[in-house]
Every structure is written in structure tokens, then in C-alpha cells.
Amino acid sequence: MAMFENLSKRLEGIFNNLGGQGKLTEDDVNAALREVRLALIEADVNLKVARQFVDRVKEKAIGADVMGSLSPAQQVLSIVNDELVEFLGGEGVNNKLDLNGAPPHIIMLVGLQGSGKTTSAAKLANYLRKQGQRPLMVAADMYRPAAVNQLKSLGRQLSIPVYSEPMGADPVNICVNSLDFAREQACSVVILDTAGRLNIDERMMSEVVTIRERVRPQEILLVADAMTGQEAVRVADDFNKAVSLTGMILTKMDGDARGGAALSIRTVTGVPVKFMGVGEKTDALEPFYPDRLASRILGM
Amino acid sequence: QETDTITDSLWDELEESLLGADVGPSTTLWLIERLRQRVSDENMRTGGQVQQALREELSALLGKSSSLRFSKQSPLTVILVIGVNGSGKTTSIAKMAYRLKREGHSVMLAAADTFRAAAIDQLQEWGNRVEVPVISQKPNSDPGAVVFDALQAAQSRGSDVLIVDTAGRLHTKFNLMEELKKINKIIQRFVPDGPHELLMVIDATTGQNALLQARKFAEDIGLTGVIITKMDSTAKGGFAFAVADDLGVPIKFIGTGEKVENLMPFEPQNFVAALFAQQ
Ligand SMILES: Nc1nc2c(ncn2[C@@H]2O[C@H](COP(=O)(O)OP(=O)(O)OP(=O)(O)O)[C@@H](O)[C@H]2O)c(=O)[nH]1
Ligand SMILES: Nc1nc2c(ncn2[C@@H]2O[C@H](COP(=O)(O)OP(=O)(O)OP(=O)(O)O)[C@@H](O)[C@H]2O)c(=O)[nH]1
Ligand SMILES: [K+]
Ligand SMILES: [Mg+2]
Ligand SMILES: [Mg+2]
């Protein structure tokens, strides 16, 4: 069970055997797209999304003229790459946060356990402060041991204020009360760090729904681990249905995960990736660029 | 009329259910190939037979169930817990401590994640809840020094199990992998046959990267077992087949929630059954 070889090598192999001339024929394309589909799944793109994607590529690839400078394999790869960029939001992707209107602007972070919410809260606060905002972080995780201390410690490192309440407080009240605090302290952005939760945990999902109803965040970002596999779609879809996501932060992109989950999430929910987490430190946050993720998914 | 025949769409369904459970293309294609061979060799006629054969093949990849190993030479057993960021190491350690304590062991924990914000507090909080001592130093101190202290403390207080919590690290980070090797060596200085368990913790929601992680950790410091956490999620953890088969490393436990009781010994049969269960 060897790892998949590089996609471009496999495609070269296929076209060498089939030897399409002049135009790409349907058989050539079908054989090539089977490899593309498997490569996407190997990169953690959801099965159904991979199929949908490959169907779109097929339309573009069949009958495409084989251009002088590109081999058929390179040509298919280039169509795949362009389509990936398109699926991921296109060149002109809107990865900006919505901070219009009167402050304080509220950003809520949600996601599965351990995806990187608390760390991303600190990264975002740090990033927004550099843009001239006055951030407040809110410790709304009352479940994970030392979750409040984790955020407070990050706040101390950055000298950014953290609103918290004693253990046993209600996360909904904490979020509501934090807004008064933000106004008193003239904070312009409030970042809510919520507890990790499973998309199928009804009680915990209804908690974020209530927080949303009570504080009306302008941005609700799903924090998703770049290493996530096939379930990314279901997770994102469930969160999106519950709270209407406005964007996504893709974390742990400093490893060698291909990040296909982001393509799945983007395709199924239409929610744009806004940032990538690229390390554990509080400055390891980058804006999202579709072309970079596309190359990465293709292993190029 | 016979409806349970072996059709193309049966093969498609099997392929989909495997790929959709994160089993991965390589393992999936290998399994399908092997099943097709068995269908012709063994003259299988029904879809039910194929399904049954698939379950057998999957269970075989996982190997036998395997419990924690204790030292035969030293009075102290050392368990080193490693894995990428946020996979569930610290929580799994609390769960193991709870379990071992109930089985009559005297357990101690070492807070060797000195890097992540409040990682020490988190382990201490778990230590309080489970009522086991936690050896720690200040944030950002040398993890090796914490492990050294903890080994000394465990030996002098006569604990029989020491579990070491380490910082989350991506397998691609050279310095962090070197740090683990150093911790490993310190343990070996105290207990030459240790660490008796080198457990890697993998989140069930992980996709194909799990295999790269496990391979690199196995190469760099060796693994004696795997814990798959967050099996209470909708994910199936299908990477486990490639991990167990490629590396020959057994899965020891699965995590099924955030409470201390939510740790189950790994049962290959149940794991395979859960793979095909609808949620
Ligand atoms: N390498 C790397 N690690 C990250 C990144 N983002 C977060 N982490 C690490 O991932 C682990 C989990 O991060 P947290 O911020 O605690 O995750 P969380 O979502 O708040 O976790 P819960 O509150 O338990 O649900 C920590 O070890 C972080 O340091 C990233 O972009 N790269
Ligand atoms: N649902 C569920 N959540 C889990 C399980 N195991 C751990 N968690 C949660 O996952 C999150 C991360 O767990 P930790 O134990 O802090 O993970 P870690 O690997 O020590 O993280 P770092 O030290 O930051 O690398 C926490 O919110 C845990 O409560 C599990 O089996 N099921
Ligand atoms: K599951
Ligand atoms: Mg958190
Ligand atoms: Mg930890």
C-alpha cells in the first residue's frame, strides 16, 4: 500500500499509454480524471466534492486543444489547478473581515475540540491590533480544564485584555456581559473564544445558537484543522446550518497536511476561508490565498 | 428471487464507504482488489458474503487487541504520550490515569508541555480531579528537566506508573522531534527498558495526514501504540487500518468523549462495525 505518487507523474504515465493526439479524447480524459479524483481524496477532499469537481473539469478538458508547449498531462493539471482556484473562491476572493458599522465588532470562533480556536483568538486579536483596532478577548469556554487560564495567559503575553467570569458562569451570559465591558473599555473588536464542541452535540450546539442570537456577531468563523478528513463537510454543514458561518480559519497549515478539507467546506457551504494558521505562536496567522492552497492540494 | 448478488454497484458502494471513512485510496484499492480475488477464489455468490469478507480483511489489518505493557524489570513503568497539536494527549492521559488508578496502580503525571499557554494548569486540573500527583515546573522551563524531576519523584515516592504529557508537535518540525528524542533518552537513563509505552494520540477526525504523522513519529522515536480520540464524533477514523498495518503498531485505546470515563480499550471488531454504522 504505497503512498500515491505525484499526480503529474501518474498523468504523464496515462497519456503516454493512451497517446492522445491533437485533441484530448473522452477516454484519455476519463482515465486521467480517475487519477485526479484519487489524488483529491488522498488530499482529504470529500468524496462527493471530488466527484462534483471532476465532472466540472471533464467538461473543460474534453475537446480542449492540445497546446504545443504543454503535454496533455500538464494541460489536464493546469485545468484542474485553475478549477481548484475557482472552487476555493477565485483570484479575487474576499478574505477580509467585515468590520463595518459601529464598534464594537463581534467575532465569534466556533469549531470542534482542539481545532485551534483559543490560539486563533489570540492570533486574530494580535493581527487586528496591528491594524489599529482595540481588541478584547472573551473566555467563553467553561468546560475544558484551564481554558480560561489559557486565554488569559495569551492575553498577558500580548497585553490584550481578556474578559472572563468565575468558573460555573454561563457562557451565554459571559458573552453578553463582555459587551458592556468592551464599551466601558472602548474596545473596538470583541473576539469570543467558545468551547470546542461536536456538531452532533445538540446541547452544545444550542449554546452557540443562543450566543449568536443574544450578541449578533458580525463574523462567525469556523476554526478547522487542515488535517481534517472526510467528515469536514458534515461538520461545516452542521455548524453552518446552526449559526450561519461567515468564514473559516484553516489551522495547522505549517505541517504537511494537504488541506483538501478546505475545498470540501468551501464547496458545500460556500463559506470563504479567511485566514490560515501557520504555527503555534500568536503571529502565525496569514490571509488566505486560493492559488497557494490549490498547489498544495495537488502536491505541487 | 436473488437480489443480494455481487454487482458493480456493490463494489462502488464498498469503495465509497471505505473512502468516505478516511480509509484512504491506497488501502481501499488494495482491499477491493483483494476482495475481488477472494470472490473468485472462494466462489462467493452474495453481497453478504463480500461484506463479511471485507470485515474479516479489515479486522486482520488492525491486528489483535492489545493492553498496556508494564515493565518486567523495573518497579516503575513509564508511558510517554506524543502527537500533533490538539489531538487529545492531555485529556487521554487523565483518562488513563483514572483507569490505572482504579485498577490499583499508583500513578504520577509529568507536565512536560511547558510551552503551550496553560498546558501545565490543564494537567494539574486533571490531576486534582483524578487525584494523582502532577510534577511540574514553571512555564517555558526545559521539558527534559521536568521529566528528570518526575522520574526522580516517581522513584522516591514509589509510584508504579509515570505518564509523561508532552507538547503537541507537528511531525514536520525538526527541533521539536529532537526534543522528544532527548526526553526519551532521559527516561532510558532512569529505566533502561523504558519508556514502556510510547503512545501516539491521533484525532479520529484526521484524514490521510494521520499516516504521515504516525510514520514520522515511529521512525524518529518509535511507537508502541496508538490512541484514537474523539470517536464520539461523526468521523470513523479509517486511517487506523493503514496505520496499524503499515507500522505494525497496535491501537490501544479509543477516546469517546471529554470525561475521564470516556476511554475504551480498543476492540477491532467493534471498530470495524462502527465503520459501517450509519449516524
Ligand atoms: N502547529 C500549529 N499548531 C496550532 C495552530 N493553531 C493552533 N495550534 C495548536 O493546536 C493546539 C490546540 O489549540 P487550541 O487553540 O487550544 O484549540 P481549541 O480549538 O481552542 O481547543 P478546545 O478549546 O479544546 O476545543 C494547541 O497546541 C495549539 O498550540 C497552527 O496554526 N499551527
Ligand atoms: N469529543 C471528544 N473530545 C475530546 C476527546 N479527547 C479530547 N477531547 C477534547 O479535545 C480538546 C483537546 O484535548 P487536549 O487533551 O488538550 O489535547 P492535546 O493533544 O493535549 O493538545 P495540545 O497539548 O495543545 O497539543 C479538548 O477540548 C478535549 O476536551 C474525545 O475523545 N472526544
Ligand atoms: K465515530
Ligand atoms: Mg479553546
Ligand atoms: Mg496537551
XYZ file of C-alpha atoms and ligand atoms in Angstrom:
646
model
C 0.000 0.000 0.000
C 2.465 2.581 -1.146
C 1.693 6.261 -0.996
C 0.291 7.826 -4.087
C 2.899 9.008 -6.486
C 2.927 12.534 -7.558
C -0.172 13.291 -9.615
C 1.651 14.806 -12.544
C 3.803 11.690 -12.920
C 0.737 9.482 -12.907
C -0.949 11.630 -15.515
C 2.140 11.525 -17.725
C 2.008 7.748 -17.461
C -1.611 7.610 -18.575
C -1.181 9.860 -21.557
C 1.975 8.059 -22.629
C -0.023 4.846 -22.781
C -3.040 6.321 -24.496
C -1.184 8.776 -26.639
C -3.985 11.209 -27.487
C -3.119 13.347 -30.490
C -4.337 16.796 -31.351
C -7.311 16.885 -29.036
C -7.913 15.295 -25.658
C -10.354 12.427 -26.215
C -13.017 11.359 -23.762
C -11.168 8.112 -22.943
C -7.926 9.940 -22.228
C -9.749 12.381 -20.046
C -11.693 9.715 -18.158
C -8.543 7.802 -17.326
C -6.805 10.975 -16.241
C -9.733 12.141 -14.147
C -9.822 8.894 -12.247
C -6.299 9.699 -11.093
C -7.284 13.254 -10.286
C -10.203 12.028 -8.202
C -7.996 9.657 -6.210
C -5.367 12.330 -5.716
C -8.017 14.687 -4.373
C -9.297 12.055 -1.967
C -5.723 11.369 -0.910
C -5.542 15.107 -0.140
C -8.662 14.726 2.056
C -11.121 16.278 -0.354
C -14.554 14.838 0.383
C -15.650 12.040 -1.951
C -18.736 13.780 -3.233
C -16.953 17.065 -3.647
C -14.191 15.300 -5.560
C -16.748 13.786 -7.921
C -18.506 17.085 -8.465
C -15.188 18.728 -9.094
C -14.002 16.106 -11.542
C -17.257 16.397 -13.516
C -16.596 20.074 -13.975
C -13.047 19.507 -15.053
C -14.231 16.903 -17.524
C -16.411 19.364 -19.380
C -13.494 21.716 -19.803
C -10.957 19.067 -20.684
C -12.739 17.084 -23.378
C -12.009 18.515 -26.762
C -9.547 21.044 -25.410
C -6.822 21.604 -27.971
C -3.521 20.129 -27.001
C -1.308 23.138 -26.963
C 2.193 22.954 -28.338
C 4.088 23.781 -25.203
C 2.049 21.696 -22.766
C 1.858 17.907 -22.658
C -1.679 16.505 -22.309
C -0.851 15.691 -18.672
C 0.294 19.225 -17.996
C -2.794 20.505 -19.707
C -5.154 18.467 -17.561
C -3.213 19.535 -14.482
C -3.486 23.140 -15.460
C -7.264 22.854 -15.950
C -7.508 21.091 -12.580
C -5.431 23.763 -10.925
C -7.479 26.609 -12.403
C -10.724 24.940 -11.357
C -9.388 24.384 -7.848
C -8.530 28.049 -7.525
C -12.015 28.844 -8.774
C -13.682 26.429 -6.329
C -11.674 27.958 -3.500
C -13.078 31.360 -4.231
C -11.119 32.586 -7.238
C -8.310 35.103 -7.512
C -10.428 37.950 -6.245
C -11.504 36.023 -3.153
C -12.894 38.129 -0.357
C -10.890 37.181 2.677
C -11.395 40.418 4.573
C -13.224 40.527 7.866
C -16.399 42.561 7.962
C -15.680 45.351 10.430
C -18.180 47.847 9.092
C -20.664 49.726 11.231
C -20.394 50.946 14.773
C -17.942 49.244 17.139
C -17.605 47.002 18.996
C -17.461 44.479 16.159
C -18.069 40.986 17.407
C -16.240 37.944 16.071
C -17.243 34.515 17.318
C -14.984 31.486 16.872
C -16.570 28.049 16.784
C -15.399 24.550 15.955
C -14.571 21.018 17.011
C -12.418 20.287 20.042
C -8.749 21.094 19.644
C -9.060 22.708 16.217
C -7.212 25.828 17.355
C -9.913 28.312 18.443
C -8.207 29.712 21.529
C -4.879 30.093 19.765
C -6.619 31.655 16.769
C -8.459 34.094 19.056
C -5.098 35.379 20.253
C -3.686 35.454 16.715
C -6.684 37.402 15.442
C -6.532 39.848 18.339
C -2.860 40.418 17.652
C -3.484 40.836 13.914
C -6.367 43.267 14.406
C -4.450 45.348 16.900
C -1.725 45.806 14.286
C -4.466 47.219 12.064
C -5.303 49.820 14.671
C -8.163 48.020 16.422
C -8.535 47.704 20.178
C -9.378 44.026 20.706
C -10.950 42.308 23.693
C -10.854 38.547 24.045
C -13.669 36.742 25.831
C -13.197 33.438 27.654
C -16.481 31.661 26.950
C -15.229 28.090 27.416
C -16.356 26.900 30.843
C -15.765 23.216 30.150
C -12.201 22.453 29.179
C -9.861 22.412 32.182
C -7.799 25.628 32.284
C -9.392 27.014 29.099
C -9.861 30.398 30.791
C -6.265 30.403 32.012
C -5.090 29.539 28.525
C -6.756 32.618 27.048
C -5.701 34.813 29.977
C -2.126 33.687 29.584
C -2.213 34.522 25.856
C -3.754 37.882 26.729
C -0.931 38.589 29.179
C 1.699 37.642 26.576
C 0.157 40.096 24.129
C -1.017 42.710 26.625
C -4.518 42.369 25.248
C -7.418 42.406 27.741
C -9.427 39.252 28.414
C -12.957 39.263 29.790
C -13.708 36.270 31.992
C -16.026 35.243 34.776
C -15.549 32.761 37.634
C -15.929 29.028 36.987
C -19.509 27.918 36.714
C -20.699 31.065 34.941
C -22.967 30.636 31.932
C -21.156 31.053 28.581
C -24.126 32.935 27.110
C -24.099 35.446 29.965
C -20.333 35.787 29.740
C -20.630 36.802 26.082
C -23.487 39.221 26.764
C -21.716 40.783 29.753
C -18.475 41.115 27.824
C -20.125 43.640 25.529
C -20.741 46.080 28.394
C -17.146 45.615 29.439
C -15.980 46.255 25.857
C -17.950 49.502 25.715
C -16.604 50.648 29.081
C -13.055 49.918 27.964
C -13.651 51.402 24.492
C -12.642 48.162 22.800
C -13.413 48.137 19.078
C -13.384 44.371 18.449
C -14.660 41.591 20.688
C -13.407 38.054 19.986
C -15.457 35.291 21.564
C -13.490 32.092 22.282
C -16.119 29.383 22.622
C -15.615 25.833 23.849
C -14.857 23.051 21.410
C -17.962 21.062 20.517
C -19.088 18.252 18.275
C -21.518 19.181 15.506
C -23.799 16.367 16.700
C -23.877 17.509 20.332
C -27.300 19.121 20.469
C -26.951 20.738 23.860
C -23.618 22.309 22.999
C -24.790 23.387 19.538
C -27.803 25.095 21.041
C -25.433 27.039 23.290
C -23.675 28.668 20.308
C -27.025 29.292 18.675
C -28.144 31.163 21.791
C -24.907 33.146 21.973
C -25.429 34.140 18.346
C -28.994 35.250 18.990
C -28.022 37.249 22.058
C -24.909 39.047 20.797
C -25.347 39.008 16.980
C -21.705 38.578 15.936
C -20.723 40.213 12.658
C -18.322 37.416 11.905
C -18.801 33.783 12.866
C -15.697 31.873 11.914
C -15.350 28.119 11.833
C -11.899 27.177 13.051
C -10.990 23.991 11.206
C -7.882 21.863 11.387
C -6.128 21.480 7.997
C -5.629 17.795 8.801
C -9.371 17.070 8.898
C -10.559 14.217 6.714
C -13.821 13.250 5.039
C -16.093 14.469 7.857
C -15.102 18.105 7.352
C -18.118 18.575 5.097
C -20.620 17.313 7.596
C -19.065 19.279 10.434
C -19.033 22.518 8.472
C -22.503 21.952 7.131
C -23.911 21.350 10.618
C -22.189 24.412 12.070
C -23.279 26.491 9.109
C -26.903 25.432 9.485
C -26.824 26.186 13.196
C -25.123 29.584 13.227
C -24.649 30.774 9.594
C -20.891 30.895 9.289
C -19.295 33.926 7.657
C -15.858 32.433 7.176
C -13.280 29.891 8.138
C -9.810 29.803 9.638
C -7.760 26.852 8.453
C -5.244 25.991 11.165
C -2.053 23.930 11.382
C -1.108 24.666 7.788
C 2.533 24.696 8.903
C 2.568 20.894 8.716
C 2.370 18.719 5.618
C -1.409 18.237 5.520
C -2.716 18.862 2.020
C -5.735 20.763 3.283
C -8.349 19.239 0.997
C -10.887 19.708 3.785
C -10.954 23.413 2.983
C -12.041 22.687 -0.578
C -14.829 20.456 0.701
C -16.044 23.013 3.202
C -15.881 25.849 0.730
C -17.760 23.880 -1.912
C -20.505 22.599 0.341
C -21.148 25.679 2.486
C -19.877 28.454 0.225
C -18.122 29.852 3.279
C -14.809 31.506 2.360
C -11.512 30.697 4.021
C -10.362 33.985 5.562
C -7.135 33.040 7.336
C -4.623 30.262 7.670
C -2.897 29.345 10.916
C 0.740 28.554 10.246
C 2.234 27.923 13.670
C 1.655 27.940 17.388
C 2.853 31.474 18.041
C 0.495 34.424 18.189
C 1.830 35.966 14.974
C 1.441 32.781 12.917
C -1.672 33.873 11.028
C -1.812 34.593 7.300
C -4.517 35.802 4.941
C -5.812 33.066 2.669
C -4.725 32.719 -0.967
C -6.616 30.165 -3.098
C -3.732 29.554 -5.516
C -1.425 28.503 -2.702
C -3.895 26.023 -1.323
C -4.653 24.695 -4.818
C -0.984 23.865 -5.428
C -0.789 22.274 -2.061
C -3.816 20.069 -2.600
C -2.236 18.899 -5.843
C 1.062 18.299 -4.073
C 2.904 20.775 -6.281
C -35.676 -14.004 -6.399
C -31.995 -13.395 -5.582
C -31.357 -9.693 -5.015
C -28.195 -9.931 -2.953
C -25.891 -10.519 -5.915
C -22.414 -9.177 -6.467
C -22.911 -6.249 -8.808
C -20.818 -3.323 -9.979
C -22.823 -1.065 -7.769
C -21.954 -3.225 -4.757
C -18.255 -2.638 -5.496
C -18.894 1.065 -5.913
C -20.723 1.190 -2.606
C -17.940 -0.623 -0.797
C -15.340 1.669 -2.293
C -17.361 4.707 -1.287
C -17.925 3.595 2.241
C -14.217 2.931 2.714
C -13.055 6.167 1.126
C -15.742 8.106 2.975
C -14.475 6.700 6.273
C -10.928 8.018 5.642
C -9.506 4.584 4.900
C -7.624 6.287 2.061
C -7.233 5.437 -1.636
C -4.217 3.136 -1.342
C -5.684 0.884 1.325
C -9.131 0.996 -0.258
C -7.949 -0.048 -3.720
C -5.793 -2.747 -2.175
C -8.762 -4.079 -0.184
C -11.104 -4.055 -3.173
C -8.529 -5.874 -5.275
C -8.066 -8.469 -2.578
C -11.818 -8.942 -2.178
C -12.318 -9.430 -5.908
C -9.656 -12.105 -5.785
C -11.352 -13.804 -2.858
C -14.737 -13.656 -4.576
C -13.363 -15.663 -7.479
C -11.129 -17.977 -5.394
C -13.836 -18.779 -2.906
C -16.748 -18.735 -5.310
C -18.671 -16.147 -3.372
C -22.171 -15.514 -4.658
C -23.823 -12.960 -2.445
C -23.170 -9.392 -1.426
C -23.491 -10.555 2.161
C -20.503 -12.838 1.709
C -18.448 -9.997 0.284
C -19.416 -7.726 3.180
C -18.421 -10.428 5.634
C -15.100 -10.965 3.866
C -14.434 -7.234 3.934
C -14.976 -7.172 7.678
C -12.529 -10.025 8.092
C -9.930 -8.268 5.969
C -10.355 -5.030 7.871
C -10.084 -6.743 11.249
C -6.964 -8.549 10.067
C -5.330 -5.231 9.184
C -5.955 -3.971 12.717
C -4.315 -6.966 14.381
C -5.212 -8.201 17.840
C -6.340 -6.022 20.686
C -3.505 -5.163 22.995
C -3.400 -3.775 26.519
C -0.856 -1.539 28.227
C 2.602 -3.003 28.771
C 4.200 -2.800 32.173
C 7.883 -3.077 32.929
C 9.127 -6.525 33.821
C 12.444 -5.214 35.095
C 11.816 -2.021 36.915
C 9.220 -1.200 39.564
C 8.350 1.914 37.565
C 6.526 1.827 34.236
C 6.885 4.951 32.116
C 4.341 5.946 29.478
C 5.330 8.701 27.068
C 2.437 10.328 25.228
C 3.071 12.168 21.976
C 1.214 13.523 18.980
C 0.352 16.572 16.927
C -1.328 19.660 18.362
C -4.761 19.363 19.868
C -5.182 15.633 19.233
C -6.211 14.910 22.817
C -2.988 13.910 24.595
C -3.557 15.658 27.903
C -7.171 14.515 28.189
C -6.216 10.933 27.280
C -3.529 10.981 29.965
C -6.105 11.989 32.565
C -8.335 9.167 31.357
C -5.519 6.604 31.536
C -4.544 7.822 35.000
C -8.136 7.430 36.146
C -8.293 3.922 34.729
C -4.949 2.803 36.098
C -5.727 4.219 39.489
C -8.963 2.270 39.639
C -7.009 -0.829 38.752
C -4.908 -0.235 41.860
C -1.830 1.437 40.403
C -0.171 4.419 41.989
C 0.110 6.883 39.165
C 2.066 10.105 38.743
C 1.948 12.613 35.882
C 4.716 14.762 34.414
C 3.790 18.119 32.891
C 6.405 18.194 30.146
C 4.366 20.503 27.915
C 5.934 23.674 29.226
C 5.248 25.556 26.007
C 1.530 25.889 25.316
C -0.367 28.503 27.290
C -1.798 26.971 30.471
C -0.862 23.420 29.446
C 0.573 22.898 32.933
C -2.600 24.246 34.594
C -4.682 21.941 32.426
C -2.784 18.828 33.505
C -2.810 19.975 37.123
C -6.539 20.468 36.997
C -6.932 16.933 35.662
C -4.532 15.676 38.336
C -6.764 17.249 41.005
C -9.879 15.717 39.550
C -8.407 12.240 39.204
C -6.430 12.634 42.428
C -2.983 11.814 41.146
C 0.126 13.931 41.758
C 1.453 16.087 38.924
C 5.119 17.040 38.743
C 5.661 20.376 37.031
C 7.939 23.357 36.747
C 7.431 26.911 35.565
C 6.112 27.632 32.055
C 8.864 27.594 29.409
C 11.238 25.555 31.529
C 13.117 22.679 29.901
C 10.764 19.720 29.311
C 13.707 17.362 29.820
C 14.266 18.805 33.281
C 10.597 18.260 34.157
C 10.816 14.643 33.052
C 14.021 14.202 35.064
C 12.316 15.622 38.184
C 9.254 13.488 37.661
C 11.286 10.280 37.265
C 13.095 11.058 40.494
C 9.869 11.863 42.292
C 8.131 8.737 40.992
C 11.010 6.533 42.118
C 11.386 8.119 45.520
C 7.655 8.064 46.224
C 7.335 4.516 44.934
C 4.819 5.225 42.174
C 4.464 2.375 39.750
C 3.302 4.300 36.675
C 4.554 7.650 35.426
C 2.740 9.189 32.461
C 4.529 11.989 30.641
C 2.475 14.666 28.873
C 4.346 16.339 26.041
C 3.629 19.450 23.992
C 1.730 18.982 20.762
C 4.133 18.962 17.833
C 3.764 18.558 14.123
C 5.937 15.684 12.909
C 7.487 18.013 10.343
C 9.225 20.189 12.978
C 12.797 19.023 13.308
C 13.654 20.755 16.589
C 10.540 19.535 18.326
C 11.192 15.972 17.207
C 14.759 16.267 18.540
C 13.343 17.451 21.854
C 11.287 14.247 22.053
C 14.364 12.132 21.431
C 16.030 13.904 24.319
C 13.102 13.179 26.628
C 13.250 9.567 25.520
C 16.932 9.350 26.450
C 16.356 10.855 29.876
C 13.730 8.228 30.575
C 16.131 5.497 29.481
C 18.743 6.775 31.909
C 16.373 6.065 34.803
C 14.645 2.981 33.485
C 16.765 1.304 30.804
C 13.846 -0.729 29.413
C 11.667 2.405 29.198
C 9.623 4.105 28.041
C 7.433 1.037 28.258
C 4.764 2.645 26.178
C 5.289 5.302 23.522
C 1.711 6.180 22.714
C 0.766 8.399 19.842
C -2.581 10.168 20.099
C -4.498 10.731 16.854
C -7.789 12.606 16.458
C -10.438 10.476 14.706
C -11.429 13.419 12.528
C -7.978 13.381 10.915
C -7.706 12.334 7.297
C -4.770 10.916 5.382
C -2.214 13.026 7.218
C -2.540 10.612 10.141
C -0.393 8.109 8.305
C 2.389 10.625 7.644
C 2.313 11.631 11.305
C 2.458 8.076 12.599
C 5.237 7.123 10.213
C 7.420 10.031 11.224
C 6.893 9.562 14.953
C 7.565 5.835 14.569
C 10.767 6.494 12.627
C 12.084 9.170 14.935
C 11.405 7.733 18.364
C 9.384 4.555 17.871
C 5.796 3.839 18.833
C 4.325 1.043 20.895
C 0.713 2.018 20.439
C -1.877 4.476 19.257
C -4.847 6.113 20.958
C -7.599 7.334 18.667
C -9.582 10.127 20.301
C -12.898 11.812 19.506
C -14.524 8.616 18.280
C -17.756 10.133 19.621
C -17.624 12.440 16.581
C -19.141 11.583 13.211
C -15.697 10.618 11.902
C -14.781 6.958 11.572
C -11.015 7.050 11.952
C -10.437 4.874 8.890
C -6.758 5.841 8.749
C -6.337 3.314 11.584
C -6.125 0.430 9.112
C -3.150 1.836 7.256
C -1.503 2.965 10.482
C -1.859 -0.414 12.186
C -0.927 -2.400 9.102
C 1.919 -0.299 7.706
C 3.609 0.332 11.020
C 2.589 -2.811 12.826
C 1.650 -0.650 15.794
C -1.477 -1.662 17.741
C -4.291 0.711 18.588
C -4.638 0.511 22.353
C -7.498 2.788 23.294
C -10.205 4.923 21.825
C -11.459 8.160 23.344
C -15.213 8.616 23.238
C -15.803 11.901 24.999
C -14.365 14.601 27.215
C -14.894 12.893 30.572
C -12.371 10.732 32.404
C -14.504 7.626 31.941
C -14.543 8.078 28.147
C -11.615 5.815 27.293
C -12.246 2.318 25.987
C -9.834 -0.498 25.255
C -9.616 -0.884 21.507
C -11.739 -3.708 20.073
C -11.027 -4.393 16.380
C -14.450 -5.958 15.779
C -16.346 -3.025 17.239
C -14.195 -0.565 15.357
C -14.923 -2.295 12.052
C -18.641 -2.471 12.842
C -18.691 1.249 13.652
C -17.085 1.962 10.290
C -20.237 0.804 8.525
C -22.731 2.135 11.061
C -24.958 4.965 9.882
C -25.011 8.033 12.102
N 1.352 23.965 14.507
C 0.237 24.656 14.754
N -0.411 24.469 15.911
C -1.527 25.178 16.135
C -2.060 26.100 15.214
N -3.185 26.631 15.744
C -3.339 26.052 16.956
N -2.341 25.175 17.203
C -2.127 24.295 18.365
O -3.210 23.390 18.415
C -3.467 23.016 19.756
C -4.935 23.283 20.061
O -5.140 24.672 20.016
P -6.252 25.419 20.886
O -6.206 26.835 20.497
O -6.106 25.068 22.313
O -7.537 24.708 20.293
P -9.053 24.940 20.699
O -9.837 24.806 19.470
O -9.193 26.187 21.489
O -9.279 23.677 21.649
P -10.561 23.418 22.600
O -10.836 24.695 23.288
O -10.132 22.317 23.486
O -11.648 22.994 21.673
C -2.505 23.824 20.597
O -1.376 23.008 20.847
C -2.123 24.972 19.704
O -0.841 25.474 20.009
C -1.357 26.274 13.961
O -1.751 27.026 13.073
N -0.223 25.530 13.796
N -15.362 14.817 21.961
C -14.150 14.484 22.403
N -13.281 15.454 22.727
C -12.056 15.089 23.176
C -11.667 13.747 23.308
N -10.386 13.725 23.750
C -10.017 15.015 23.907
N -11.014 15.849 23.578
C -11.028 17.327 23.569
O -10.081 17.782 22.632
C -9.531 19.017 23.041
C -8.023 18.933 23.029
O -7.646 17.986 24.018
P -6.239 18.046 24.758
O -6.171 16.862 25.652
O -5.985 19.370 25.330
O -5.284 17.819 23.504
P -3.705 17.852 23.452
O -3.283 16.869 22.436
O -3.142 17.685 24.813
O -3.453 19.332 22.922
P -2.063 20.139 22.866
O -1.362 19.829 24.158
O -2.460 21.548 22.714
O -1.334 19.606 21.682
C -10.138 19.305 24.406
O -11.246 20.163 24.230
C -10.602 17.944 24.877
O -11.686 18.041 25.777
C -12.613 12.730 22.920
O -12.367 11.516 22.978
N -13.837 13.163 22.482
K -17.452 7.972 15.154
Mg -10.050 26.517 23.361
Mg -1.808 18.853 25.872
